[in-house]
Coordinates of C-alpha atoms in Angstrom, one line a residue:
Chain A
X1 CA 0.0 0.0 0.0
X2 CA 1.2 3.5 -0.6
X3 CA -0.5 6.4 1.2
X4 CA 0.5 10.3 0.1
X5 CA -0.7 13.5 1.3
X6 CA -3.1 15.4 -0.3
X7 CA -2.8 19.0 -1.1
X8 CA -5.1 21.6 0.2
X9 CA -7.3 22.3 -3.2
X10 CA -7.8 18.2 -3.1
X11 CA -8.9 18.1 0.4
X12 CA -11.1 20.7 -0.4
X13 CA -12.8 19.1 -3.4
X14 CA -13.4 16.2 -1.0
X15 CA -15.0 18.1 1.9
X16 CA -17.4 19.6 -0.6
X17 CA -18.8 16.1 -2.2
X18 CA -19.1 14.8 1.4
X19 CA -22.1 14.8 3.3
X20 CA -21.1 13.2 6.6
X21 CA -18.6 13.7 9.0
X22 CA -17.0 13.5 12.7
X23 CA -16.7 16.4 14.9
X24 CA -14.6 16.2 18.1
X25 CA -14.8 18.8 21.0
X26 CA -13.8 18.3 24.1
X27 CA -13.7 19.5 27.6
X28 CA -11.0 19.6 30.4
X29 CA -8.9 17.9 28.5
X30 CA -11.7 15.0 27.2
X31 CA -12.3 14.6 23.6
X32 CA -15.6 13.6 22.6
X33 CA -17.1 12.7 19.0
X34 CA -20.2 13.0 17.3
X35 CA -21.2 12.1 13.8
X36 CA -22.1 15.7 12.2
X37 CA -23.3 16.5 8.4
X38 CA -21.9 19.5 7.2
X39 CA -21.8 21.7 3.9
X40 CA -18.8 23.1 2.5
X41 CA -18.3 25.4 -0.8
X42 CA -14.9 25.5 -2.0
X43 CA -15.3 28.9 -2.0
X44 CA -15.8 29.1 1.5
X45 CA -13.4 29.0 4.8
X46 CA -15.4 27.2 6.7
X47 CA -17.8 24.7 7.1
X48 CA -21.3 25.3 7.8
X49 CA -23.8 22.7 10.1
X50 CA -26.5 23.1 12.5
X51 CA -27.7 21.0 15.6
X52 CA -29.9 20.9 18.3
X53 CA -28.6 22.1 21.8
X54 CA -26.8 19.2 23.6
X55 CA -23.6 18.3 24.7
X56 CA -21.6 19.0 21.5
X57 CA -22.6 23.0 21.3
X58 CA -22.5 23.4 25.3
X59 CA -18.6 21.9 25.2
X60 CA -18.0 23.8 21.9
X61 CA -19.5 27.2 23.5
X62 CA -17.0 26.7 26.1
X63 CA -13.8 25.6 23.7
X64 CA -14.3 26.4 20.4
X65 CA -10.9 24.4 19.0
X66 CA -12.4 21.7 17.2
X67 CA -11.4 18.6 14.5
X68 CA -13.8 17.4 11.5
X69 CA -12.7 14.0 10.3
X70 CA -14.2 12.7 6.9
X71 CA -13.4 9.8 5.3
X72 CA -14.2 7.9 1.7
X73 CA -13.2 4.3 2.2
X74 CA -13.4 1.8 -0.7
X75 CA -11.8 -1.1 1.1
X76 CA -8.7 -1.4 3.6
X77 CA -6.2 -0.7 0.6
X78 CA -7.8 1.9 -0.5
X79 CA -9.4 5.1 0.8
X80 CA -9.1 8.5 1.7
X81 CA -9.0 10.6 5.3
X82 CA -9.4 14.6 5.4
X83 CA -9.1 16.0 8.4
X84 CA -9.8 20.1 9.3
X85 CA -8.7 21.8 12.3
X86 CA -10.7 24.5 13.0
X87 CA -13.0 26.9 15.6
X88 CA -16.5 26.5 16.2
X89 CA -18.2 30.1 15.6
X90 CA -22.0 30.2 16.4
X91 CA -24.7 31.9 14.0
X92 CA -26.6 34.1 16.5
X93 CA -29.2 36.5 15.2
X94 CA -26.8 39.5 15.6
X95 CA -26.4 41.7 12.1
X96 CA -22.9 40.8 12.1
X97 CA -23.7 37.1 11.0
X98 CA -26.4 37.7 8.9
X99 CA -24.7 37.6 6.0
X100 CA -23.0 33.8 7.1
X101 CA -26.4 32.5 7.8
X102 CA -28.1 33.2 5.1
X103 CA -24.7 31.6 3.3
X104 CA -25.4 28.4 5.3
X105 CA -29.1 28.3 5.1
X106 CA -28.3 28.3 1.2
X107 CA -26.2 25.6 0.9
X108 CA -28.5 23.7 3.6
X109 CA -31.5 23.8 1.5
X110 CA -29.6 21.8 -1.3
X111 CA -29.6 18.8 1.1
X112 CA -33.4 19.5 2.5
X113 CA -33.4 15.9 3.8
X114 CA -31.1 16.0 6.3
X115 CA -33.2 18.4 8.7
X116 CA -35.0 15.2 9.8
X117 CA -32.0 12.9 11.2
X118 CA -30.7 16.4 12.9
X119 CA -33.8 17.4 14.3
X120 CA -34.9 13.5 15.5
X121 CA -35.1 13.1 19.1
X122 CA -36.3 10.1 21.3
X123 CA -39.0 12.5 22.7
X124 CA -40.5 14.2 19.7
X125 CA -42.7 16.2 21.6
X126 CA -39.8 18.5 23.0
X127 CA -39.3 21.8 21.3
X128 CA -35.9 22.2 19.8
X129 CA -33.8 25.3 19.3
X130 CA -32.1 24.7 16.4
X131 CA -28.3 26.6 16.7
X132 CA -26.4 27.3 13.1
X133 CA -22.9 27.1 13.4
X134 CA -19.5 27.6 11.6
X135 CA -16.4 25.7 11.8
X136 CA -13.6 28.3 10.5
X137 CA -10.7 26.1 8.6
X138 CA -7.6 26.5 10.8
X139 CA -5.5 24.0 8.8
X140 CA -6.6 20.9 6.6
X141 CA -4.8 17.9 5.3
X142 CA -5.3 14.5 4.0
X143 CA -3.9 11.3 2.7
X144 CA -4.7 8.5 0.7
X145 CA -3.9 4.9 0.4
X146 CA -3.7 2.8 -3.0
X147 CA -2.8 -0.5 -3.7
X148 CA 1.3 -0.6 -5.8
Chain B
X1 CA -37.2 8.5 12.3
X2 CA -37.3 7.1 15.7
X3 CA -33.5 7.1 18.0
X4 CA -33.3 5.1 20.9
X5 CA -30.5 4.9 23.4
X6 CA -28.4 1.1 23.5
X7 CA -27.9 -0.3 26.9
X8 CA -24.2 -1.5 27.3
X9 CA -24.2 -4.8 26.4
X10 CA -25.5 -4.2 23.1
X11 CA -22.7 -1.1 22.3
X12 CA -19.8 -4.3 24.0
X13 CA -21.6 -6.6 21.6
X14 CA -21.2 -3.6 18.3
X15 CA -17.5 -3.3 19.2
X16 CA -16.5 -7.0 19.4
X17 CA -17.8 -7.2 15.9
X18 CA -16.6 -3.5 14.4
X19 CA -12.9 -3.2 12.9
X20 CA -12.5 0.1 12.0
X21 CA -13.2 3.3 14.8
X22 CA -12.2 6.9 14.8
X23 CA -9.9 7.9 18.1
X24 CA -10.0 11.7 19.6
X25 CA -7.1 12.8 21.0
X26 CA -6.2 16.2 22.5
X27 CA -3.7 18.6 23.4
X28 CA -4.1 22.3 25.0
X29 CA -8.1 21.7 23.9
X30 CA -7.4 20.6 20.5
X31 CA -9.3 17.8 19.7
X32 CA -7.6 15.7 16.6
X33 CA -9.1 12.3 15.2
X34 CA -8.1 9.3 13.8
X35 CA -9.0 6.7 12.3
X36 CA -8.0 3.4 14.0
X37 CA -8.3 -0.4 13.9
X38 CA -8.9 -1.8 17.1
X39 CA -9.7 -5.4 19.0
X40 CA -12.5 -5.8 21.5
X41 CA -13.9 -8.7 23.0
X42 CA -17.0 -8.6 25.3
X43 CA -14.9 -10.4 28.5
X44 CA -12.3 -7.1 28.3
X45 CA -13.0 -3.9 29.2
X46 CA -10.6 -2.5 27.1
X47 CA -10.2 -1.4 23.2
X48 CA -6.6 -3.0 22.1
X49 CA -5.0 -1.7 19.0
X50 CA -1.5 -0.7 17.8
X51 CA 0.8 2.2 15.9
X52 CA 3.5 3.6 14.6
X53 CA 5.1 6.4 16.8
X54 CA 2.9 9.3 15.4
X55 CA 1.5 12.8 16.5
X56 CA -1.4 10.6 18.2
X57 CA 0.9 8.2 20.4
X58 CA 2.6 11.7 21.3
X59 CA -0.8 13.5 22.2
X60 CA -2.0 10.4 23.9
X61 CA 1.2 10.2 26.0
X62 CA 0.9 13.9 27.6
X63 CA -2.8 13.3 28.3
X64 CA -4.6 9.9 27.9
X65 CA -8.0 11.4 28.0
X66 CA -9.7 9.9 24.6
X67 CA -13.0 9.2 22.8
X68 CA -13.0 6.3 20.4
X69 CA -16.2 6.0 17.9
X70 CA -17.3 3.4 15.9
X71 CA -20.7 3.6 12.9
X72 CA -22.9 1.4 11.3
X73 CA -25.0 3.1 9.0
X74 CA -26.9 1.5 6.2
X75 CA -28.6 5.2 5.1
X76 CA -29.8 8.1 6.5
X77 CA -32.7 6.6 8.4
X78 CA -31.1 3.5 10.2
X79 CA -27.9 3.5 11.6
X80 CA -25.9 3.0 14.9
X81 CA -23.2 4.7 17.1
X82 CA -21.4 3.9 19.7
X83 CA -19.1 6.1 21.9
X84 CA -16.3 5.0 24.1
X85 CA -14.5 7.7 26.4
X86 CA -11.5 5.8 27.7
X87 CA -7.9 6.5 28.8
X88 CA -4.9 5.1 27.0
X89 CA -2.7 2.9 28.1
X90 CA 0.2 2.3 26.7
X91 CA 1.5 -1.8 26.6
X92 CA 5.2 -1.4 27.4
X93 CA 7.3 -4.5 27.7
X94 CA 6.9 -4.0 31.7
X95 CA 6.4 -7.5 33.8
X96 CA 2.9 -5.5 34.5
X97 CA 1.8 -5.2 30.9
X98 CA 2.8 -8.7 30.1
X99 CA -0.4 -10.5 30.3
X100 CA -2.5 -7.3 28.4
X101 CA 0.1 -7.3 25.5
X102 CA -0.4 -11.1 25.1
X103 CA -4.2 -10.7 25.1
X104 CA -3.5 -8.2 22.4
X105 CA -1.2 -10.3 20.4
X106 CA -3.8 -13.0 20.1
X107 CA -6.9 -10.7 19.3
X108 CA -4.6 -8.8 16.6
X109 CA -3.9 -12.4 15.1
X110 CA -7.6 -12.7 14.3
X111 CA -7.3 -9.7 11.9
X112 CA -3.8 -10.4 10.5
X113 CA -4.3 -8.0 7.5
X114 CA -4.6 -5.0 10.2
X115 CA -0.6 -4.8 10.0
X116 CA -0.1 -3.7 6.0
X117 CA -2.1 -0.6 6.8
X118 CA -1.2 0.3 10.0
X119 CA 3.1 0.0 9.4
X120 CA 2.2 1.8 5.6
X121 CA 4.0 5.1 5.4
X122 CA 5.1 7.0 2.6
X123 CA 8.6 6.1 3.0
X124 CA 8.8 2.1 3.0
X125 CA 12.4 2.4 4.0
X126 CA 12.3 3.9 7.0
X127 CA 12.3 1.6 10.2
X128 CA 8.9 1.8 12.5
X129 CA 8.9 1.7 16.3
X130 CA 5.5 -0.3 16.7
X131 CA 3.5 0.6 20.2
X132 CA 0.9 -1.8 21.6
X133 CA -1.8 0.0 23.7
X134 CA -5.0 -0.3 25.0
X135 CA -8.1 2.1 25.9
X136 CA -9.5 1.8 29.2
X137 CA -13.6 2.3 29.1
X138 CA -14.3 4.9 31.6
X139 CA -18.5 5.3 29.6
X140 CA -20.2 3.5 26.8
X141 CA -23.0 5.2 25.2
X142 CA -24.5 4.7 21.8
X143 CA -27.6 5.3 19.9
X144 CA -29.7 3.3 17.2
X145 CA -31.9 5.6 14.4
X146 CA -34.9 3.3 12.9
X147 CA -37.7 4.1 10.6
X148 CA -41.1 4.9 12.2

């Protein structure tokens, strides 16, 4: 197997054809992961997601410093990581974001269907606030394995 | 879509039959993840797994605080996850390790074709320190998405 590192336009062009990812935060020193979907424009310096409130925006109020991990795996000889270092930024209703929300709100309607797995609780009776959120690209880098 | 919380037998029972995770390290609140392979078996209460001597063996080191996760997802509507927050522990060739690192040894036999990938680098010359550790399991959580 051979694995090289990708470049930083290719790592790009993979973030923005993926739909799914991990997000870790953490908190004294714990890391913790959640699956997350995001959407990413390759114009763009950040990736854009939203979420209910739970324990991933409470630890990432408190430290922003986050990782998004994505991966495209064809079998164990061949497949593809990307992984983005980066700060979670929240999308409140102050003027100052508008312009970034109505960015992500965009890019979220091309992928309508995933407002129902984000919003899906065991208790469906329970009103959600629903918090928008950035994750600005610190650094990014990748590799990927092939067979030779 | 219906999501219901697993009790801990059936997360144990997800692991012991789940190859490939994703590991969350950190260092001065910078959560960083990896994917792993790892080896669990319901009588341990511990993830084994091994590496090259790497940025994650290094963060690990200064502070063992980790998250491992592990998916199953067949589409948007029915999947599993399970979260592990451990500590690592790292399988010297101490007296005390002995009879860990032999456990390990025989669960890493079952899944002999771990080793290509895990000792692949970009340079095939260069010689590889191999470390042999394990993740305690401080919590196990996961959840299960269904249709209905």
């Amino acid at each position: 197997m051979r694995i090289r590192e990708l470049r930083a336009a290719e790592c790009g062009e993979i973030l923005a054809r993926t739909e799914l990812g991990r997000l870790a935060c953490a908190r004294n020193d714990q890391p913790y992961i959640v699956p997350i979907h995001f959407s990413f424009d390759p114009s763009d310096k950040c990736l854009y997601a939203f979420s209910t409130i739970g324990q991933k925006i409470l630890w990432m109020r408190e430290n922003p410093k986050v990782c998004v991990e994505i991966e495209e795996i064809t079998d164990k000889n061949h497949w593809t990581t990307v992984v983005v270092l980066g700060r979670y930024h929240e999308l409140a209703d102050a003027p100052e974001d508008a312009g970034a929300r109505t960015r992500a709100q965009a890019l979220f309607e091309r992928r309508r269907e995933w407002w129902l797995p984000a919003l899906a609780k065991t208790d469906t009776r329970e009103h959600h606030t629903v918090v928008i959120y950035c994750i600005w690209i610190d650094r990014i880098s990748g590799r990927r394995a092939s067979r030779g």
